[in-house]
Amino acid sequence: MANYYDSNTVIFTNGKFVKAGEARMDLYGQSLHYGYGVFEGIRSYKTAAGTTAIFKEKEHFERLKQSALALNMPYAWDTDALIEATYEVLRLNNLQDAYIRPLVYAPANMSFSRNAESHIAIMAWEMGPFLGDKLLRVMTSSFQRPNPKGFHITAKATGHYVNSILASQEAKANGFDEALLMDMTGAVAEGPGANVFYEKDGKLYTPSTGNILPGITRATVLEICADLGIEAIEKKITIEELKKADAAFFCGTAAEVIGWESLDHIVFPVNWNHTLSRKVQKAYSARVKQADAIAV
Ligand code: PMP
């Protein structure tokens, strides 16, 4: 298990900076019992200039708010104030390359009723510089992503991640690195915590929105493609066409841009270093560090 905190770690919770080991959560909380909470996964980076920058912080905290509202959770916080508090958490813990986890959770409530208030905690821990050289062996999951008619799937809700845990653990138990899940129509959807792209004949393809979490990294990859003049197409994707791709990758805040070696043991034919996907990966790495892509 990773060491997320020690006796010196400080978190932000309900307006205060407190020691992580001294913060308490109610065992009678509705979030814990029913998976009724929302969260974010955010990265900060040591920039090329040596400063600390949270990547797309507004987008993440806005999504946190939209996720809470989608679940009828009261949301009393201001995005700019939360960003400021997050920078303070980084400063207090002496962190630059970090993973940041804001969590909005419900008070004690064993019923399904709406609450009068929510709580918030912002935690952060060190995450080393990105290497991106290891390629993933991916397995088509036997689990499908949650049906958008059963859940607000564009919300980043804690309970949705039981699906991610089942899929990821199944893949690892079968000797793979990660899972790829279909949507309820059987089309390619996403990974347990990342979106998917594939490359074929000089173009990139990614599943359309509707049955996926439309990731902030996915949007960044689309921006990078536009900047680099790479055609990127959003469409319904079948597993058969994905297996005939030249290359493929996952992208997400934590995963960043990570190439695939194989899907269900079918190895992608083009050397990763010679793909457009690798160019996108390098550009992403430069963008988060506010560096020149050539220097990466
Ligand atoms: N899909 C799922 C299911 C995820 O959990 C994540 C991670 N938040 C993503 C996609 C990628 O989203 P983002 O790029 O905003 O991190």
mmCIF file of C-alpha atoms and ligand atoms in Angstrom:
data_model
loop_
_atom_site.group_PDB
_atom_site.id
_atom_site.type_symbol
_atom_site.label_atom_id
_atom_site.label_comp_id
_atom_site.label_asym_id
_atom_site.label_seq_id
_atom_site.Cartn_x
_atom_site.Cartn_y
_atom_site.Cartn_z
ATOM 1 C CA MET A 1 0.000 0.000 0.000
ATOM 2 C CA ALA A 2 1.173 3.466 -0.779
ATOM 3 C CA ASN A 3 1.999 5.845 2.022
ATOM 4 C CA TYR A 4 -0.567 8.561 1.542
ATOM 5 C CA TYR A 5 0.219 10.474 4.708
ATOM 6 C CA ASP A 6 2.377 10.567 7.785
ATOM 7 C CA SER A 7 2.214 12.340 11.133
ATOM 8 C CA ASN A 8 3.159 15.684 9.523
ATOM 9 C CA THR A 9 0.672 15.646 6.631
ATOM 10 C CA VAL A 10 -1.877 18.459 6.549
ATOM 11 C CA ILE A 11 -5.217 18.326 4.745
ATOM 12 C CA PHE A 12 -7.914 20.921 4.153
ATOM 13 C CA THR A 13 -11.282 20.025 5.579
ATOM 14 C CA ASN A 14 -14.397 22.123 6.155
ATOM 15 C CA GLY A 15 -12.554 25.430 6.086
ATOM 16 C CA LYS A 16 -9.512 24.413 8.151
ATOM 17 C CA PHE A 17 -6.044 22.992 7.616
ATOM 18 C CA VAL A 18 -5.666 20.033 9.971
ATOM 19 C CA LYS A 19 -3.362 17.045 10.479
ATOM 20 C CA ALA A 20 -4.465 14.118 8.287
ATOM 21 C CA GLY A 21 -4.105 11.696 11.213
ATOM 22 C CA GLU A 22 -6.378 13.809 13.398
ATOM 23 C CA ALA A 23 -9.186 14.358 10.876
ATOM 24 C CA ARG A 24 -12.290 12.262 11.550
ATOM 25 C CA MET A 25 -15.121 10.993 9.383
ATOM 26 C CA ASP A 26 -18.475 9.782 10.722
ATOM 27 C CA LEU A 27 -18.986 5.989 10.539
ATOM 28 C CA TYR A 28 -22.705 6.685 10.128
ATOM 29 C CA GLY A 29 -22.100 8.726 6.976
ATOM 30 C CA GLN A 30 -24.346 8.192 3.960
ATOM 31 C CA SER A 31 -21.328 8.381 1.614
ATOM 32 C CA LEU A 32 -19.549 5.477 3.262
ATOM 33 C CA HIS A 33 -22.599 3.197 3.373
ATOM 34 C CA TYR A 34 -24.076 3.887 -0.047
ATOM 35 C CA GLY A 35 -21.184 5.183 -2.181
ATOM 36 C CA TYR A 36 -22.937 8.553 -2.275
ATOM 37 C CA GLY A 37 -20.133 11.065 -2.583
ATOM 38 C CA VAL A 38 -18.229 12.885 -5.325
ATOM 39 C CA PHE A 39 -14.554 13.483 -5.834
ATOM 40 C CA GLU A 40 -11.842 14.687 -8.175
ATOM 41 C CA GLY A 41 -8.442 13.471 -9.227
ATOM 42 C CA ILE A 42 -6.115 16.383 -9.994
ATOM 43 C CA ARG A 43 -2.396 16.658 -10.699
ATOM 44 C CA SER A 44 0.091 19.330 -9.832
ATOM 45 C CA TYR A 45 3.492 19.520 -11.473
ATOM 46 C CA LYS A 46 6.827 21.127 -10.919
ATOM 47 C CA THR A 47 7.004 23.323 -13.991
ATOM 48 C CA ALA A 48 10.015 23.815 -16.250
ATOM 49 C CA ALA A 49 10.507 27.165 -14.453
ATOM 50 C CA GLY A 50 10.527 25.442 -11.048
ATOM 51 C CA THR A 51 7.150 26.706 -9.830
ATOM 52 C CA THR A 52 4.199 24.506 -8.824
ATOM 53 C CA ALA A 53 1.213 24.418 -11.182
ATOM 54 C CA ILE A 54 -2.068 22.563 -10.772
ATOM 55 C CA PHE A 55 -3.135 21.381 -14.226
ATOM 56 C CA LYS A 56 -6.612 22.522 -15.360
ATOM 57 C CA GLU A 57 -7.593 23.309 -11.780
ATOM 58 C CA LYS A 58 -10.709 25.289 -12.723
ATOM 59 C CA GLU A 59 -12.030 22.468 -14.908
ATOM 60 C CA HIS A 60 -11.546 19.952 -12.097
ATOM 61 C CA PHE A 61 -13.177 22.018 -9.353
ATOM 62 C CA GLU A 62 -16.033 22.951 -11.679
ATOM 63 C CA ARG A 63 -16.563 19.260 -12.418
ATOM 64 C CA LEU A 64 -16.551 18.566 -8.649
ATOM 65 C CA LYS A 65 -19.359 21.081 -8.249
ATOM 66 C CA GLN A 66 -21.336 19.693 -11.213
ATOM 67 C CA SER A 67 -20.868 16.155 -9.873
ATOM 68 C CA ALA A 68 -22.257 17.213 -6.462
ATOM 69 C CA LEU A 69 -25.212 19.022 -8.017
ATOM 70 C CA ALA A 70 -25.979 16.006 -10.256
ATOM 71 C CA LEU A 71 -26.276 13.897 -7.099
ATOM 72 C CA ASN A 72 -28.404 16.495 -5.243
ATOM 73 C CA MET A 73 -25.600 17.129 -2.753
ATOM 74 C CA PRO A 74 -25.494 20.655 -1.292
ATOM 75 C CA TYR A 75 -22.379 22.453 -2.537
ATOM 76 C CA ALA A 76 -21.405 25.574 -0.615
ATOM 77 C CA TRP A 77 -17.887 26.199 -1.922
ATOM 78 C CA ASP A 78 -16.386 28.674 -4.307
ATOM 79 C CA THR A 79 -14.057 27.281 -6.985
ATOM 80 C CA ASP A 80 -11.397 29.988 -6.596
ATOM 81 C CA ALA A 81 -11.344 29.573 -2.804
ATOM 82 C CA LEU A 82 -10.906 25.799 -3.159
ATOM 83 C CA ILE A 83 -8.068 26.298 -5.659
ATOM 84 C CA GLU A 84 -6.384 28.647 -3.206
ATOM 85 C CA ALA A 85 -6.842 26.121 -0.381
ATOM 86 C CA THR A 86 -5.361 23.399 -2.605
ATOM 87 C CA TYR A 87 -2.246 25.454 -3.333
ATOM 88 C CA GLU A 88 -1.949 25.976 0.422
ATOM 89 C CA VAL A 89 -2.188 22.202 1.035
ATOM 90 C CA LEU A 90 0.647 21.710 -1.474
ATOM 91 C CA ARG A 91 2.710 24.432 0.173
ATOM 92 C CA LEU A 92 2.127 23.148 3.727
ATOM 93 C CA ASN A 93 3.169 19.646 2.672
ATOM 94 C CA ASN A 94 6.085 20.794 0.543
ATOM 95 C CA LEU A 95 4.647 19.119 -2.573
ATOM 96 C CA GLN A 96 5.196 19.974 -6.240
ATOM 97 C CA ASP A 97 4.634 16.775 -8.284
ATOM 98 C CA ALA A 98 1.497 15.645 -6.513
ATOM 99 C CA TYR A 99 -1.852 13.936 -6.850
ATOM 100 C CA ILE A 100 -4.688 15.941 -5.325
ATOM 101 C CA ARG A 101 -7.900 14.337 -4.116
ATOM 102 C CA PRO A 102 -10.850 16.557 -3.179
ATOM 103 C CA LEU A 103 -13.776 14.588 -1.725
ATOM 104 C CA VAL A 104 -17.280 15.877 -1.046
ATOM 105 C CA TYR A 105 -19.180 13.624 1.342
ATOM 106 C CA ALA A 106 -22.493 13.450 3.121
ATOM 107 C CA PRO A 107 -23.128 13.681 6.874
ATOM 108 C CA ALA A 108 -24.518 10.865 9.080
ATOM 109 C CA ASN A 109 -27.708 9.660 7.425
ATOM 110 C CA MET A 110 -28.809 6.057 7.112
ATOM 111 C CA SER A 111 -31.827 6.928 4.967
ATOM 112 C CA PHE A 112 -31.808 7.872 1.272
ATOM 113 C CA SER A 113 -33.032 11.396 1.974
ATOM 114 C CA ARG A 114 -31.372 14.588 0.825
ATOM 115 C CA ASN A 115 -29.001 16.282 3.298
ATOM 116 C CA ALA A 116 -28.938 19.866 4.523
ATOM 117 C CA GLU A 117 -25.156 20.088 4.079
ATOM 118 C CA SER A 118 -22.095 18.342 2.651
ATOM 119 C CA HIS A 119 -18.514 18.122 3.893
ATOM 120 C CA ILE A 120 -15.302 18.539 1.945
ATOM 121 C CA ALA A 121 -11.749 17.289 2.342
ATOM 122 C CA ILE A 122 -8.765 18.038 0.094
ATOM 123 C CA MET A 123 -5.833 15.660 0.384
ATOM 124 C CA ALA A 124 -2.590 15.521 -1.593
ATOM 125 C CA TRP A 125 0.348 13.165 -1.827
ATOM 126 C CA GLU A 126 3.529 12.967 -3.815
ATOM 127 C CA MET A 127 3.414 11.536 -7.320
ATOM 128 C CA GLY A 128 6.724 11.108 -9.050
ATOM 129 C CA PRO A 129 7.609 12.566 -12.442
ATOM 130 C CA PHE A 130 5.989 10.832 -15.371
ATOM 131 C CA LEU A 131 8.015 8.365 -17.416
ATOM 132 C CA GLY A 132 5.398 6.963 -19.775
ATOM 133 C CA ASP A 133 7.712 4.349 -21.224
ATOM 134 C CA LYS A 134 5.933 1.244 -19.958
ATOM 135 C CA LEU A 135 3.297 -0.038 -22.364
ATOM 136 C CA LEU A 136 0.143 -1.663 -21.007
ATOM 137 C CA ARG A 137 -1.222 -5.130 -21.682
ATOM 138 C CA VAL A 138 -4.973 -4.529 -21.711
ATOM 139 C CA MET A 139 -7.851 -6.990 -21.316
ATOM 140 C CA THR A 140 -11.417 -6.581 -22.552
ATOM 141 C CA SER A 141 -13.413 -6.628 -19.340
ATOM 142 C CA SER A 142 -16.380 -8.871 -18.674
ATOM 143 C CA PHE A 143 -17.852 -5.855 -16.832
ATOM 144 C CA GLN A 144 -19.677 -3.099 -18.731
ATOM 145 C CA ARG A 145 -19.620 0.557 -17.675
ATOM 146 C CA PRO A 146 -22.646 1.761 -15.659
ATOM 147 C CA ASN A 147 -25.732 2.461 -17.741
ATOM 148 C CA PRO A 148 -26.357 6.232 -18.096
ATOM 149 C CA LYS A 149 -30.022 5.477 -17.430
ATOM 150 C CA GLY A 150 -29.042 4.135 -13.995
ATOM 151 C CA PHE A 151 -26.438 6.707 -12.983
ATOM 152 C CA HIS A 152 -25.337 10.222 -13.827
ATOM 153 C CA ILE A 153 -22.194 8.851 -15.432
ATOM 154 C CA THR A 154 -20.695 12.249 -16.223
ATOM 155 C CA ALA A 155 -20.505 12.833 -12.464
ATOM 156 C CA LYS A 156 -17.390 11.566 -10.711
ATOM 157 C CA ALA A 157 -19.287 9.752 -7.962
ATOM 158 C CA THR A 158 -17.610 7.456 -5.450
ATOM 159 C CA GLY A 159 -20.092 4.590 -5.929
ATOM 160 C CA HIS A 160 -19.377 4.369 -9.667
ATOM 161 C CA TYR A 161 -15.887 3.195 -8.819
ATOM 162 C CA VAL A 162 -17.057 -0.200 -7.549
ATOM 163 C CA ASN A 163 -17.416 -0.951 -11.277
ATOM 164 C CA SER A 164 -13.847 0.295 -11.866
ATOM 165 C CA ILE A 165 -12.480 -1.791 -8.983
ATOM 166 C CA LEU A 166 -14.185 -4.972 -10.240
ATOM 167 C CA ALA A 167 -12.880 -4.470 -13.791
ATOM 168 C CA SER A 168 -9.341 -3.559 -12.768
ATOM 169 C CA GLN A 169 -9.047 -6.432 -10.300
ATOM 170 C CA GLU A 170 -10.391 -8.892 -12.879
ATOM 171 C CA ALA A 171 -7.770 -7.747 -15.409
ATOM 172 C CA LYS A 172 -4.932 -8.041 -12.896
ATOM 173 C CA ALA A 173 -6.127 -11.469 -11.679
ATOM 174 C CA ASN A 174 -5.866 -12.591 -15.315
ATOM 175 C CA GLY A 175 -2.301 -11.334 -15.668
ATOM 176 C CA PHE A 176 -3.069 -8.071 -17.521
ATOM 177 C CA ASP A 177 -2.137 -4.531 -16.520
ATOM 178 C CA GLU A 178 -5.525 -2.920 -16.992
ATOM 179 C CA ALA A 179 -9.109 -3.407 -18.180
ATOM 180 C CA LEU A 180 -11.030 -1.922 -21.084
ATOM 181 C CA LEU A 181 -14.794 -1.730 -20.576
ATOM 182 C CA MET A 182 -17.603 -1.662 -23.112
ATOM 183 C CA ASP A 183 -20.765 0.400 -22.684
ATOM 184 C CA MET A 184 -24.228 -1.157 -22.353
ATOM 185 C CA THR A 185 -24.530 -1.366 -26.162
ATOM 186 C CA GLY A 186 -21.295 -3.362 -26.404
ATOM 187 C CA ALA A 187 -19.317 -0.465 -27.922
ATOM 188 C CA VAL A 188 -15.883 0.505 -26.579
ATOM 189 C CA ALA A 189 -16.317 2.903 -23.634
ATOM 190 C CA GLU A 190 -13.261 3.536 -21.430
ATOM 191 C CA GLY A 191 -10.877 2.138 -18.850
ATOM 192 C CA PRO A 192 -11.674 1.938 -15.130
ATOM 193 C CA GLY A 193 -10.153 5.411 -14.631
ATOM 194 C CA ALA A 194 -9.141 6.685 -18.053
ATOM 195 C CA ASN A 195 -10.446 7.382 -21.544
ATOM 196 C CA VAL A 196 -9.247 5.539 -24.622
ATOM 197 C CA PHE A 197 -7.900 6.580 -28.028
ATOM 198 C CA TYR A 198 -6.646 4.497 -30.914
ATOM 199 C CA GLU A 199 -4.538 5.382 -33.931
ATOM 200 C CA LYS A 200 -5.067 4.059 -37.468
ATOM 201 C CA ASP A 201 -3.504 5.274 -40.711
ATOM 202 C CA GLY A 202 -2.418 8.634 -39.309
ATOM 203 C CA LYS A 203 -5.654 9.523 -37.500
ATOM 204 C CA LEU A 204 -6.785 9.240 -33.893
ATOM 205 C CA TYR A 205 -10.185 7.946 -32.801
ATOM 206 C CA THR A 206 -11.975 8.068 -29.439
ATOM 207 C CA PRO A 207 -15.470 7.053 -28.270
ATOM 208 C CA SER A 208 -18.070 9.826 -28.500
ATOM 209 C CA THR A 209 -19.478 11.223 -25.275
ATOM 210 C CA GLY A 210 -22.753 9.825 -23.948
ATOM 211 C CA ASN A 211 -21.741 6.565 -22.315
ATOM 212 C CA ILE A 212 -18.365 7.643 -20.857
ATOM 213 C CA LEU A 213 -16.909 10.060 -18.342
ATOM 214 C CA PRO A 214 -15.766 12.836 -20.708
ATOM 215 C CA GLY A 215 -12.323 13.325 -19.229
ATOM 216 C CA ILE A 216 -10.424 16.563 -18.883
ATOM 217 C CA THR A 217 -7.350 14.758 -20.273
ATOM 218 C CA ARG A 218 -9.406 13.532 -23.245
ATOM 219 C CA ALA A 219 -10.298 17.162 -23.942
ATOM 220 C CA THR A 220 -6.614 18.110 -23.606
ATOM 221 C CA VAL A 221 -5.615 15.367 -26.065
ATOM 222 C CA LEU A 222 -8.180 16.700 -28.541
ATOM 223 C CA GLU A 223 -6.693 20.207 -28.079
ATOM 224 C CA ILE A 224 -3.176 18.836 -28.633
ATOM 225 C CA CYS A 225 -4.311 17.032 -31.801
ATOM 226 C CA ALA A 226 -5.784 20.285 -33.121
ATOM 227 C CA ASP A 227 -2.519 22.096 -32.320
ATOM 228 C CA LEU A 228 -0.370 19.416 -33.971
ATOM 229 C CA GLY A 229 -2.656 19.092 -37.009
ATOM 230 C CA ILE A 230 -3.567 15.488 -36.166
ATOM 231 C CA GLU A 231 -7.089 14.553 -37.184
ATOM 232 C CA ALA A 232 -9.006 13.227 -34.147
ATOM 233 C CA ILE A 233 -12.421 11.676 -34.646
ATOM 234 C CA GLU A 234 -15.056 11.053 -31.955
ATOM 235 C CA LYS A 235 -17.304 8.132 -32.887
ATOM 236 C CA LYS A 236 -18.830 4.823 -31.808
ATOM 237 C CA ILE A 237 -15.988 2.299 -31.715
ATOM 238 C CA THR A 238 -16.186 -1.495 -31.872
ATOM 239 C CA ILE A 239 -13.741 -3.819 -30.166
ATOM 240 C CA GLU A 240 -12.992 -5.408 -33.565
ATOM 241 C CA GLU A 241 -11.780 -2.136 -35.090
ATOM 242 C CA LEU A 242 -9.747 -1.356 -31.968
ATOM 243 C CA LYS A 243 -7.968 -4.708 -32.344
ATOM 244 C CA LYS A 244 -6.936 -3.708 -35.880
ATOM 245 C CA ALA A 245 -5.475 -0.362 -34.763
ATOM 246 C CA ASP A 246 -1.854 0.667 -35.291
ATOM 247 C CA ALA A 247 -1.591 1.832 -31.659
ATOM 248 C CA ALA A 248 -3.792 2.758 -28.697
ATOM 249 C CA PHE A 249 -3.532 4.578 -25.407
ATOM 250 C CA PHE A 250 -5.360 5.458 -22.215
ATOM 251 C CA CYS A 251 -5.497 9.046 -21.030
ATOM 252 C CA GLY A 252 -6.521 10.432 -17.676
ATOM 253 C CA THR A 253 -5.310 12.807 -15.022
ATOM 254 C CA ALA A 254 -3.450 10.061 -13.130
ATOM 255 C CA ALA A 255 -2.612 7.837 -16.129
ATOM 256 C CA GLU A 256 -1.607 10.877 -18.253
ATOM 257 C CA VAL A 257 -1.058 9.434 -21.768
ATOM 258 C CA ILE A 258 -0.043 5.797 -21.536
ATOM 259 C CA GLY A 259 0.451 3.574 -24.567
ATOM 260 C CA TRP A 260 -0.755 0.024 -24.971
ATOM 261 C CA GLU A 261 1.383 -2.944 -25.888
ATOM 262 C CA SER A 262 -1.550 -5.275 -26.578
ATOM 263 C CA LEU A 263 -5.281 -5.825 -26.263
ATOM 264 C CA ASP A 264 -6.345 -9.378 -25.330
ATOM 265 C CA HIS A 265 -2.786 -10.475 -26.243
ATOM 266 C CA ILE A 266 -3.022 -8.973 -29.743
ATOM 267 C CA VAL A 267 0.105 -6.820 -29.979
ATOM 268 C CA PHE A 268 -0.234 -3.421 -31.674
ATOM 269 C CA PRO A 269 1.920 -3.518 -34.807
ATOM 270 C CA VAL A 270 3.538 -0.069 -34.898
ATOM 271 C CA ASN A 271 6.475 0.679 -32.582
ATOM 272 C CA TRP A 272 5.143 3.137 -29.971
ATOM 273 C CA ASN A 273 8.062 5.506 -30.557
ATOM 274 C CA HIS A 274 7.065 5.854 -34.211
ATOM 275 C CA THR A 275 3.387 6.665 -33.591
ATOM 276 C CA LEU A 276 1.495 9.940 -33.606
ATOM 277 C CA SER A 277 0.247 8.813 -30.200
ATOM 278 C CA ARG A 278 3.798 9.102 -28.869
ATOM 279 C CA LYS A 279 3.923 12.677 -30.199
ATOM 280 C CA VAL A 280 0.691 13.406 -28.330
ATOM 281 C CA GLN A 281 2.154 11.816 -25.186
ATOM 282 C CA LYS A 282 5.229 14.048 -25.398
ATOM 283 C CA ALA A 283 3.112 17.130 -26.022
ATOM 284 C CA TYR A 284 0.944 16.284 -22.999
ATOM 285 C CA SER A 285 3.987 15.841 -20.808
ATOM 286 C CA ALA A 286 5.309 19.235 -21.956
ATOM 287 C CA ARG A 287 1.953 20.967 -21.522
ATOM 288 C CA VAL A 288 1.465 19.922 -17.903
ATOM 289 C CA LYS A 289 4.969 21.139 -17.067
ATOM 290 C CA GLN A 290 4.528 24.292 -19.149
ATOM 291 C CA ALA A 291 7.651 23.226 -21.035
ATOM 292 C CA ASP A 292 8.718 23.199 -24.649
ATOM 293 C CA ALA A 293 7.702 19.861 -26.261
ATOM 294 C CA ILE A 294 11.140 19.538 -27.871
ATOM 295 C CA ALA A 295 12.825 19.483 -24.453
ATOM 296 C CA VAL A 296 10.750 16.555 -23.113
HETATM 297 N N1 PMP B 1 -12.985 7.757 -17.220
HETATM 298 C C1 PMP B 1 -13.084 7.392 -15.926
HETATM 299 C C2 PMP B 1 -14.041 6.319 -15.560
HETATM 300 C C3 PMP B 1 -12.294 8.028 -14.959
HETATM 301 O O1 PMP B 1 -12.390 7.686 -13.673
HETATM 302 C C4 PMP B 1 -11.386 9.029 -15.349
HETATM 303 C C5 PMP B 1 -10.523 9.706 -14.329
HETATM 304 N N2 PMP B 1 -11.189 10.794 -13.748
HETATM 305 C C6 PMP B 1 -11.315 9.371 -16.708
HETATM 306 C C7 PMP B 1 -12.138 8.710 -17.615
HETATM 307 C C8 PMP B 1 -10.398 10.435 -17.185
HETATM 308 O O2 PMP B 1 -10.832 11.677 -16.696
HETATM 309 P P1 PMP B 1 -9.831 12.896 -16.467
HETATM 310 O O3 PMP B 1 -9.024 13.008 -17.699
HETATM 311 O O4 PMP B 1 -10.719 14.046 -16.254
HETATM 312 O O5 PMP B 1 -8.986 12.538 -15.292
#
